[in-house]
Amino acid sequence: MSEIPLTHILFVSTALFFIGMYGLFTRRNMITMLMAVELMLNSVNINFVAFNKYLFPENLDGVFFTIFIITIAAAEAAVAIAIIINLYRSHHSIDVEDATEMKW
Amino acid sequence: MNAIILSAAFGVVMMLCSFLIKNKSNFRHIASVALLILLIGNIADTYGYTFFAIDTHGMLQFNRFGLLFNSIAIGSTLLYVLLTGKEIENAGMHVAEYFTLILFVLCGVTLLSAYNNLLTLFLGIEIMSIPLYILTGSDKRNMKSNEAALKYFLMGSFSTGLMLMGIALTYGGTGTFSLEVVRNAPNMYKGLVSFLEILGLLFLLVSMAFKVSAAPFHFWTPDVYDGAPSVFTSFMATIVKAAGFIAFIKLCAVRMAETESVVDWKMIYAIIIVATLLVGNITAVFQQSVKRMLAYSSIAQAGFMLFTLISLNDMAYEGILLYSAAYSLATIGIFAVLVKMKDYTFDGYNGLAKTQPVLAATNTVFLLSLSGIPLTAGFFAKYYMLAAVVKTGNYTWLVITGVLFAAVSVYYYFRVIQAMYFKEGNAETTTIVPSFKYGLIALAAIIILLGIFPTLLLRWLYF
């Protein structure tokens, strides 16, 4: 059985990335938007591991980068949840449409 | 190296201080001392005394340019804390944490001025951004502050996602994260590989444009700057923004320049610059609130700083340092006056010259500097930027556009001066202590001094 080619994996990660972007732009619930952001970051992780494994297997740069991304994503999620809780306390809703004190 | 480690260490110390010290007003003194030590440490680094000998395997590269920028950033932060420390105390409940976050942001800034690897670029940007999301939302009872934090977070994490995708694709294209690439790409996917690199660089360009709020990726800026507590807007709009530029310029000068033959990057930059100048200046004209006007003016100033990307010669590097110093100092001064005002609209400034002559006079100097009038630092900053582009011989039309928009900017800066001096009114301010006035006068003096002798700053690049 032949190996799965790189392009297949890139297709999956790119699809995930754009699903995340689509979710960020269309969903109005903040938790869902946070999930969409995480999806974008994690699709990048797939990319890194795939490039590392297929194109540059001699060192582990790409794999190490994913660890940094996971750490930073955790920190970002912590801050995001804090912001969302704060907003829920003041607006009693986690819908971004309700947070329109300022005009764009 | 000194600045990176000391800023992180002092951040942790400040955090511990919040448990140990009960008196709120001590924190800003501790923070000022910490920043002063940081500044001294960084200057020592400039002269070659590194306290920490750490081998970063080329991930960080310290040069005069980056170290001088560190000095400017830390010095501006010191002046910022000295001038507006009192307001930081009033911004919310957790005073020590705000100073902690400011020090952590500085850690990110110092990392960005020295990065030589896309990993350190990513870490620097994130260390800089995440504390800022918290600072933006620090006024917890205020709906606007919450909303601004939310918008900032969503836009910031979106651009982080784009940046990571860009880094992933360039990694796929070159096999390394280091800025200077040794090209020995594998043959198996040859066509795919160069395509990946270009696509990745485009993603990186977009995400960096987001971070420095260049049009058409600027739309989050006015809301975030308007909603955040004014003291923190001041910090965000100056030091953080300038650091974003330093990172952007380094990326463009090394990585993008290598693929100049495939993509005409300079044309893309030129389009971004014109769009940024147009959006920033024209929208600023129609604002009623001074704070929001300053948000748009920061977009407009970003357009000028982006001129460096076109020229990328020695003069441009000198120019960007001078520009970040002039812009940071002037904006910190304007915001220091702004937070003392009771009413943030233009009308709120009516007759300030009568009630608070010192505030009005120094504010005039800061506004003149931002609009680039001679004898202030802003003039030489703009002059260096434009002259560097002229030196390259191309893009004369861009320089003319820049000058025209600088003329437009005079209109909205002078509206504030007009309100202060020529309109009847009774501008209300909170209580002004004499030391604050002396601080403003010192800041104005620095700006005028830099406007007459720009070499005072630039000679640190060559000694």
Short mmCIF file of N, CA, C and O in Angstrom, two decimals, chain B residues 247-342:
data_model
loop_
_atom_site.label_atom_id
_atom_site.label_comp_id
_atom_site.label_asym_id
_atom_site.label_seq_id
_atom_site.Cartn_x
_atom_site.Cartn_y
_atom_site.Cartn_z
N ALA B 247 9.25 44.89 13.93
CA ALA B 247 9.16 43.49 13.51
C ALA B 247 8.82 43.38 12.03
O ALA B 247 9.43 42.60 11.28
N PHE B 248 7.87 44.19 11.60
CA PHE B 248 7.41 44.17 10.21
C PHE B 248 8.58 44.50 9.28
O PHE B 248 8.81 43.83 8.26
N ILE B 249 9.34 45.53 9.64
CA ILE B 249 10.43 45.98 8.77
C ILE B 249 11.50 44.92 8.63
O ILE B 249 12.00 44.64 7.55
N LYS B 250 11.82 44.28 9.74
CA LYS B 250 12.85 43.25 9.69
C LYS B 250 12.41 42.09 8.80
O LYS B 250 13.17 41.59 7.99
N LEU B 251 11.13 41.73 8.96
CA LEU B 251 10.59 40.64 8.15
C LEU B 251 10.68 40.99 6.67
O LEU B 251 11.11 40.18 5.84
N CYS B 252 10.28 42.23 6.34
CA CYS B 252 10.29 42.64 4.94
C CYS B 252 11.70 42.76 4.40
O CYS B 252 11.99 42.35 3.28
N ALA B 253 12.60 43.31 5.24
CA ALA B 253 13.95 43.58 4.75
C ALA B 253 14.68 42.28 4.45
O ALA B 253 15.50 42.23 3.53
N VAL B 254 14.42 41.24 5.21
CA VAL B 254 15.17 40.01 5.00
C VAL B 254 14.38 39.01 4.17
O VAL B 254 14.81 38.59 3.11
N ARG B 255 13.20 38.67 4.66
CA ARG B 255 12.52 37.52 4.07
C ARG B 255 11.83 37.86 2.75
O ARG B 255 11.94 37.14 1.77
N MET B 256 11.09 38.96 2.75
CA MET B 256 10.36 39.31 1.54
C MET B 256 11.32 39.70 0.42
O MET B 256 11.09 39.41 -0.75
N ALA B 257 12.41 40.39 0.81
CA ALA B 257 13.33 40.88 -0.20
C ALA B 257 13.93 39.74 -1.00
O ALA B 257 14.27 39.91 -2.18
N GLU B 258 14.03 38.56 -0.39
CA GLU B 258 14.64 37.43 -1.10
C GLU B 258 13.79 36.96 -2.27
O GLU B 258 14.31 36.38 -3.22
N THR B 259 12.48 37.17 -2.17
CA THR B 259 11.61 36.70 -3.25
C THR B 259 11.14 37.86 -4.11
O THR B 259 10.10 37.78 -4.75
N GLU B 260 11.95 38.93 -4.12
CA GLU B 260 11.59 40.12 -4.89
C GLU B 260 11.37 39.80 -6.37
O GLU B 260 10.56 40.43 -7.04
N SER B 261 12.11 38.80 -6.88
CA SER B 261 12.03 38.51 -8.31
C SER B 261 10.68 37.91 -8.69
O SER B 261 10.25 38.01 -9.83
N VAL B 262 10.01 37.26 -7.73
CA VAL B 262 8.75 36.58 -8.05
C VAL B 262 7.57 37.51 -7.85
O VAL B 262 6.67 37.59 -8.69
N VAL B 263 7.57 38.22 -6.71
CA VAL B 263 6.44 39.09 -6.39
C VAL B 263 6.96 40.51 -6.25
O VAL B 263 8.02 40.73 -5.67
N ASP B 264 6.18 41.47 -6.77
CA ASP B 264 6.58 42.86 -6.64
C ASP B 264 6.07 43.38 -5.30
O ASP B 264 5.06 44.05 -5.21
N TRP B 265 6.81 43.03 -4.23
CA TRP B 265 6.35 43.38 -2.88
C TRP B 265 6.20 44.89 -2.74
O TRP B 265 5.27 45.36 -2.10
N LYS B 266 7.15 45.64 -3.34
CA LYS B 266 7.13 47.09 -3.11
C LYS B 266 5.84 47.71 -3.60
O LYS B 266 5.33 48.66 -3.01
N MET B 267 5.29 47.15 -4.68
CA MET B 267 4.02 47.67 -5.19
C MET B 267 2.92 47.41 -4.16
O MET B 267 2.07 48.27 -3.91
N ILE B 268 2.94 46.20 -3.56
CA ILE B 268 1.93 45.89 -2.55
C ILE B 268 2.06 46.85 -1.38
O ILE B 268 1.07 47.41 -0.89
N TYR B 269 3.31 47.09 -0.94
CA TYR B 269 3.50 48.04 0.17
C TYR B 269 2.96 49.41 -0.21
O TYR B 269 2.31 50.07 0.60
N ALA B 270 3.26 49.82 -1.45
CA ALA B 270 2.83 51.17 -1.87
C ALA B 270 1.32 51.29 -1.80
O ALA B 270 0.79 52.29 -1.33
N ILE B 271 0.62 50.22 -2.24
CA ILE B 271 -0.85 50.26 -2.21
C ILE B 271 -1.32 50.34 -0.76
O ILE B 271 -2.20 51.15 -0.41
N ILE B 272 -0.70 49.53 0.12
CA ILE B 272 -1.09 49.55 1.54
C ILE B 272 -0.86 50.94 2.11
O ILE B 272 -1.70 51.47 2.84
N ILE B 273 0.29 51.55 1.77
CA ILE B 273 0.60 52.87 2.33
C ILE B 273 -0.44 53.89 1.91
O ILE B 273 -0.97 54.63 2.73
N VAL B 274 -0.75 53.91 0.60
CA VAL B 274 -1.71 54.91 0.13
C VAL B 274 -3.06 54.69 0.80
O VAL B 274 -3.70 55.63 1.28
N ALA B 275 -3.49 53.43 0.89
CA ALA B 275 -4.79 53.14 1.51
C ALA B 275 -4.78 53.57 2.98
O ALA B 275 -5.74 54.18 3.47
N THR B 276 -3.67 53.28 3.68
CA THR B 276 -3.60 53.62 5.10
C THR B 276 -3.66 55.12 5.30
O THR B 276 -4.39 55.63 6.15
N LEU B 277 -2.87 55.85 4.49
CA LEU B 277 -2.87 57.31 4.62
C LEU B 277 -4.25 57.87 4.33
O LEU B 277 -4.75 58.75 5.05
N LEU B 278 -4.88 57.33 3.29
CA LEU B 278 -6.19 57.84 2.89
C LEU B 278 -7.21 57.61 4.00
O LEU B 278 -7.85 58.54 4.47
N VAL B 279 -7.33 56.35 4.43
CA VAL B 279 -8.35 56.02 5.43
C VAL B 279 -8.09 56.77 6.73
O VAL B 279 -8.98 57.41 7.29
N GLY B 280 -6.84 56.74 7.19
CA GLY B 280 -6.53 57.36 8.47
C GLY B 280 -6.81 58.84 8.46
O GLY B 280 -7.51 59.35 9.33
N ASN B 281 -6.28 59.53 7.46
CA ASN B 281 -6.41 61.00 7.47
C ASN B 281 -7.83 61.46 7.20
O ASN B 281 -8.34 62.34 7.88
N ILE B 282 -8.46 60.85 6.21
CA ILE B 282 -9.78 61.36 5.82
C ILE B 282 -10.79 61.09 6.94
O ILE B 282 -11.61 61.95 7.28
N THR B 283 -10.73 59.89 7.56
CA THR B 283 -11.71 59.61 8.60
C THR B 283 -11.45 60.45 9.84
O THR B 283 -12.39 60.83 10.53
N ALA B 284 -10.17 60.73 10.13
CA ALA B 284 -9.85 61.53 11.31
C ALA B 284 -10.48 62.91 11.23
O ALA B 284 -10.85 63.49 12.24
N VAL B 285 -10.62 63.43 10.00
CA VAL B 285 -11.16 64.77 9.82
C VAL B 285 -12.57 64.87 10.39
O VAL B 285 -12.97 65.88 10.95
N PHE B 286 -13.34 63.76 10.27
CA PHE B 286 -14.76 63.83 10.62
C PHE B 286 -15.06 63.44 12.07
O PHE B 286 -16.22 63.29 12.43
N GLN B 287 -14.04 63.22 12.89
CA GLN B 287 -14.32 62.75 14.25
C GLN B 287 -14.72 63.90 15.17
O GLN B 287 -14.27 65.03 15.00
N GLN B 288 -15.55 63.58 16.14
CA GLN B 288 -15.96 64.59 17.12
C GLN B 288 -15.22 64.41 18.44
O GLN B 288 -15.10 65.33 19.23
N SER B 289 -14.78 63.18 18.70
CA SER B 289 -14.10 62.90 19.95
C SER B 289 -12.59 62.93 19.72
O SER B 289 -12.10 62.36 18.73
N VAL B 290 -11.86 63.59 20.60
CA VAL B 290 -10.42 63.69 20.41
C VAL B 290 -9.77 62.32 20.50
O VAL B 290 -8.85 61.99 19.77
N LYS B 291 -10.31 61.49 21.41
CA LYS B 291 -9.73 60.16 21.58
C LYS B 291 -9.85 59.33 20.31
O LYS B 291 -8.91 58.67 19.88
N ARG B 292 -11.02 59.42 19.68
CA ARG B 292 -11.23 58.67 18.44
C ARG B 292 -10.42 59.27 17.30
O ARG B 292 -9.91 58.55 16.45
N MET B 293 -10.29 60.59 17.33
CA MET B 293 -9.44 61.24 16.32
C MET B 293 -8.01 60.74 16.44
O MET B 293 -7.36 60.46 15.43
N LEU B 294 -7.54 60.59 17.69
CA LEU B 294 -6.17 60.10 17.88
C LEU B 294 -6.03 58.66 17.39
O LEU B 294 -4.98 58.26 16.88
N ALA B 295 -7.11 57.87 17.53
CA ALA B 295 -7.06 56.50 17.02
C ALA B 295 -6.86 56.52 15.51
O ALA B 295 -6.00 55.81 14.98
N TYR B 296 -7.64 57.36 14.81
CA TYR B 296 -7.46 57.43 13.35
C TYR B 296 -6.12 58.05 13.00
O TYR B 296 -5.49 57.67 12.02
N SER B 297 -5.69 59.03 13.81
CA SER B 297 -4.40 59.64 13.50
C SER B 297 -3.29 58.61 13.67
O SER B 297 -2.29 58.64 12.96
N SER B 298 -3.47 57.65 14.60
CA SER B 298 -2.44 56.62 14.74
C SER B 298 -2.40 55.74 13.49
O SER B 298 -1.32 55.27 13.10
N ILE B 299 -3.55 55.54 12.85
CA ILE B 299 -3.53 54.81 11.58
C ILE B 299 -2.78 55.63 10.53
O ILE B 299 -1.95 55.10 9.79
N ALA B 300 -3.06 56.93 10.51
CA ALA B 300 -2.40 57.79 9.53
C ALA B 300 -0.88 57.79 9.75
O ALA B 300 -0.10 57.71 8.79
N GLN B 301 -0.48 57.86 11.03
CA GLN B 301 0.97 57.85 11.32
C GLN B 301 1.58 56.51 10.92
O GLN B 301 2.73 56.45 10.48
N ALA B 302 0.78 55.44 11.06
CA ALA B 302 1.26 54.13 10.63
C ALA B 302 1.61 54.16 9.15
O ALA B 302 2.61 53.58 8.73
N GLY B 303 0.79 54.88 8.38
CA GLY B 303 1.07 55.00 6.95
C GLY B 303 2.45 55.59 6.71
O GLY B 303 3.20 55.14 5.85
N PHE B 304 2.81 56.61 7.52
CA PHE B 304 4.13 57.22 7.34
C PHE B 304 5.24 56.26 7.73
O PHE B 304 6.27 56.18 7.07
N MET B 305 5.03 55.53 8.83
CA MET B 305 6.08 54.61 9.26
C MET B 305 6.30 53.52 8.22
O MET B 305 7.40 53.01 8.07
N LEU B 306 5.22 53.19 7.49
CA LEU B 306 5.35 52.13 6.48
C LEU B 306 6.23 52.54 5.31
O LEU B 306 6.66 51.69 4.54
N PHE B 307 6.53 53.82 5.18
CA PHE B 307 7.43 54.25 4.10
C PHE B 307 8.77 53.54 4.17
O PHE B 307 9.44 53.35 3.16
N THR B 308 9.15 53.15 5.39
CA THR B 308 10.41 52.44 5.54
C THR B 308 10.47 51.19 4.68
O THR B 308 11.52 50.82 4.17
N LEU B 309 9.32 50.51 4.52
CA LEU B 309 9.31 49.26 3.78
C LEU B 309 9.71 49.49 2.34
O LEU B 309 10.27 48.61 1.69
N ILE B 310 9.40 50.66 1.80
CA ILE B 310 9.73 50.95 0.41
C ILE B 310 11.22 51.22 0.27
O ILE B 310 11.88 50.70 -0.62
N SER B 311 11.75 52.03 1.20
CA SER B 311 13.14 52.47 0.98
C SER B 311 14.15 51.47 1.52
O SER B 311 15.06 51.07 0.79
N LEU B 312 14.02 51.06 2.78
CA LEU B 312 14.90 50.07 3.40
C LEU B 312 16.39 50.39 3.24
O LEU B 312 17.20 49.51 2.97
N ASN B 313 16.76 51.67 3.37
CA ASN B 313 18.18 52.01 3.37
C ASN B 313 18.55 52.58 4.74
O ASN B 313 17.69 52.64 5.63
N ASP B 314 19.80 52.98 4.91
CA ASP B 314 20.26 53.44 6.22
C ASP B 314 19.43 54.60 6.73
O ASP B 314 19.07 54.66 7.90
N MET B 315 19.11 55.51 5.79
CA MET B 315 18.35 56.67 6.20
C MET B 315 16.98 56.27 6.73
O MET B 315 16.46 56.84 7.69
N ALA B 316 16.40 55.25 6.09
CA ALA B 316 15.08 54.80 6.53
C ALA B 316 15.15 54.20 7.92
O ALA B 316 14.26 54.40 8.74
N TYR B 317 16.24 53.47 8.21
CA TYR B 317 16.37 52.89 9.55
C TYR B 317 16.53 53.98 10.60
O TYR B 317 15.94 53.90 11.67
N GLU B 318 17.34 55.01 10.26
CA GLU B 318 17.43 56.14 11.19
C GLU B 318 16.07 56.79 11.35
O GLU B 318 15.65 57.15 12.45
N GLY B 319 15.37 56.91 10.21
CA GLY B 319 14.07 57.58 10.22
C GLY B 319 13.06 56.86 11.09
O GLY B 319 12.35 57.49 11.86
N ILE B 320 13.02 55.54 11.02
CA ILE B 320 11.99 54.82 11.77
C ILE B 320 12.24 54.95 13.27
O ILE B 320 11.31 55.07 14.06
N LEU B 321 13.53 54.97 13.65
CA LEU B 321 13.82 55.16 15.08
C LEU B 321 13.38 56.54 15.54
O LEU B 321 12.73 56.69 16.58
N LEU B 322 13.74 57.54 14.72
CA LEU B 322 13.35 58.91 15.07
C LEU B 322 11.83 59.04 15.09
O LEU B 322 11.26 59.66 15.99
N TYR B 323 11.20 58.39 14.11
CA TYR B 323 9.75 58.48 14.03
C TYR B 323 9.12 57.83 15.24
O TYR B 323 8.19 58.38 15.85
N SER B 324 9.60 56.64 15.62
CA SER B 324 8.95 55.99 16.76
C SER B 324 9.17 56.80 18.03
O SER B 324 8.27 56.88 18.86
N ALA B 325 10.35 57.44 18.17
CA ALA B 325 10.57 58.27 19.35
C ALA B 325 9.64 59.48 19.33
O ALA B 325 8.93 59.75 20.29
N ALA B 326 9.62 60.18 18.19
CA ALA B 326 8.82 61.41 18.10
C ALA B 326 7.35 61.11 18.29
O ALA B 326 6.65 61.76 19.08
N TYR B 327 6.88 60.08 17.60
CA TYR B 327 5.46 59.74 17.66
C TYR B 327 5.07 59.26 19.06
O TYR B 327 4.06 59.68 19.61
N SER B 328 5.91 58.39 19.65
CA SER B 328 5.57 57.86 20.98
C SER B 328 5.52 58.98 22.00
O SER B 328 4.54 59.10 22.75
N LEU B 329 6.56 59.82 22.02
CA LEU B 329 6.60 60.88 23.03
C LEU B 329 5.43 61.83 22.87
O LEU B 329 4.75 62.16 23.84
N ALA B 330 5.16 62.25 21.62
CA ALA B 330 4.08 63.21 21.41
C ALA B 330 2.74 62.61 21.79
O ALA B 330 1.93 63.25 22.46
N THR B 331 2.51 61.36 21.40
CA THR B 331 1.21 60.76 21.68
C THR B 331 1.04 60.52 23.18
O THR B 331 -0.05 60.70 23.72
N ILE B 332 2.12 60.11 23.85
CA ILE B 332 2.03 59.94 25.30
C ILE B 332 1.65 61.26 25.96
O ILE B 332 0.79 61.31 26.84
N GLY B 333 2.26 62.35 25.48
CA GLY B 333 1.94 63.66 26.04
C GLY B 333 0.48 64.03 25.81
O GLY B 333 -0.21 64.47 26.72
N ILE B 334 -0.01 63.81 24.56
CA ILE B 334 -1.39 64.19 24.26
C ILE B 334 -2.35 63.38 25.12
O ILE B 334 -3.32 63.91 25.67
N PHE B 335 -2.07 62.09 25.25
CA PHE B 335 -2.96 61.26 26.06
C PHE B 335 -2.88 61.64 27.53
O PHE B 335 -3.88 61.57 28.25
N ALA B 336 -1.68 62.04 27.99
CA ALA B 336 -1.55 62.45 29.39
C ALA B 336 -2.45 63.64 29.67
O ALA B 336 -3.08 63.72 30.73
N VAL B 337 -2.54 64.56 28.68
CA VAL B 337 -3.45 65.69 28.86
C VAL B 337 -4.90 65.22 28.73
O VAL B 337 -5.77 65.61 29.49
N LEU B 338 -5.13 64.32 27.75
CA LEU B 338 -6.49 63.86 27.49
C LEU B 338 -7.12 63.21 28.72
O LEU B 338 -8.28 63.45 29.03
N VAL B 339 -6.35 62.37 29.42
CA VAL B 339 -6.96 61.67 30.56
C VAL B 339 -7.31 62.63 31.69
O VAL B 339 -8.11 62.30 32.55
N LYS B 340 -6.72 63.83 31.66
CA LYS B 340 -7.07 64.81 32.68
C LYS B 340 -8.34 65.57 32.33
O LYS B 340 -8.91 66.26 33.17
N MET B 341 -8.78 65.47 31.07
CA MET B 341 -9.96 66.23 30.65
C MET B 341 -11.21 65.51 31.10
O MET B 341 -11.27 64.28 31.13
N LYS B 342 -12.25 66.30 31.39
CA LYS B 342 -13.53 65.68 31.79
C LYS B 342 -14.33 65.29 30.55
O LYS B 342 -15.11 64.36 30.57
#
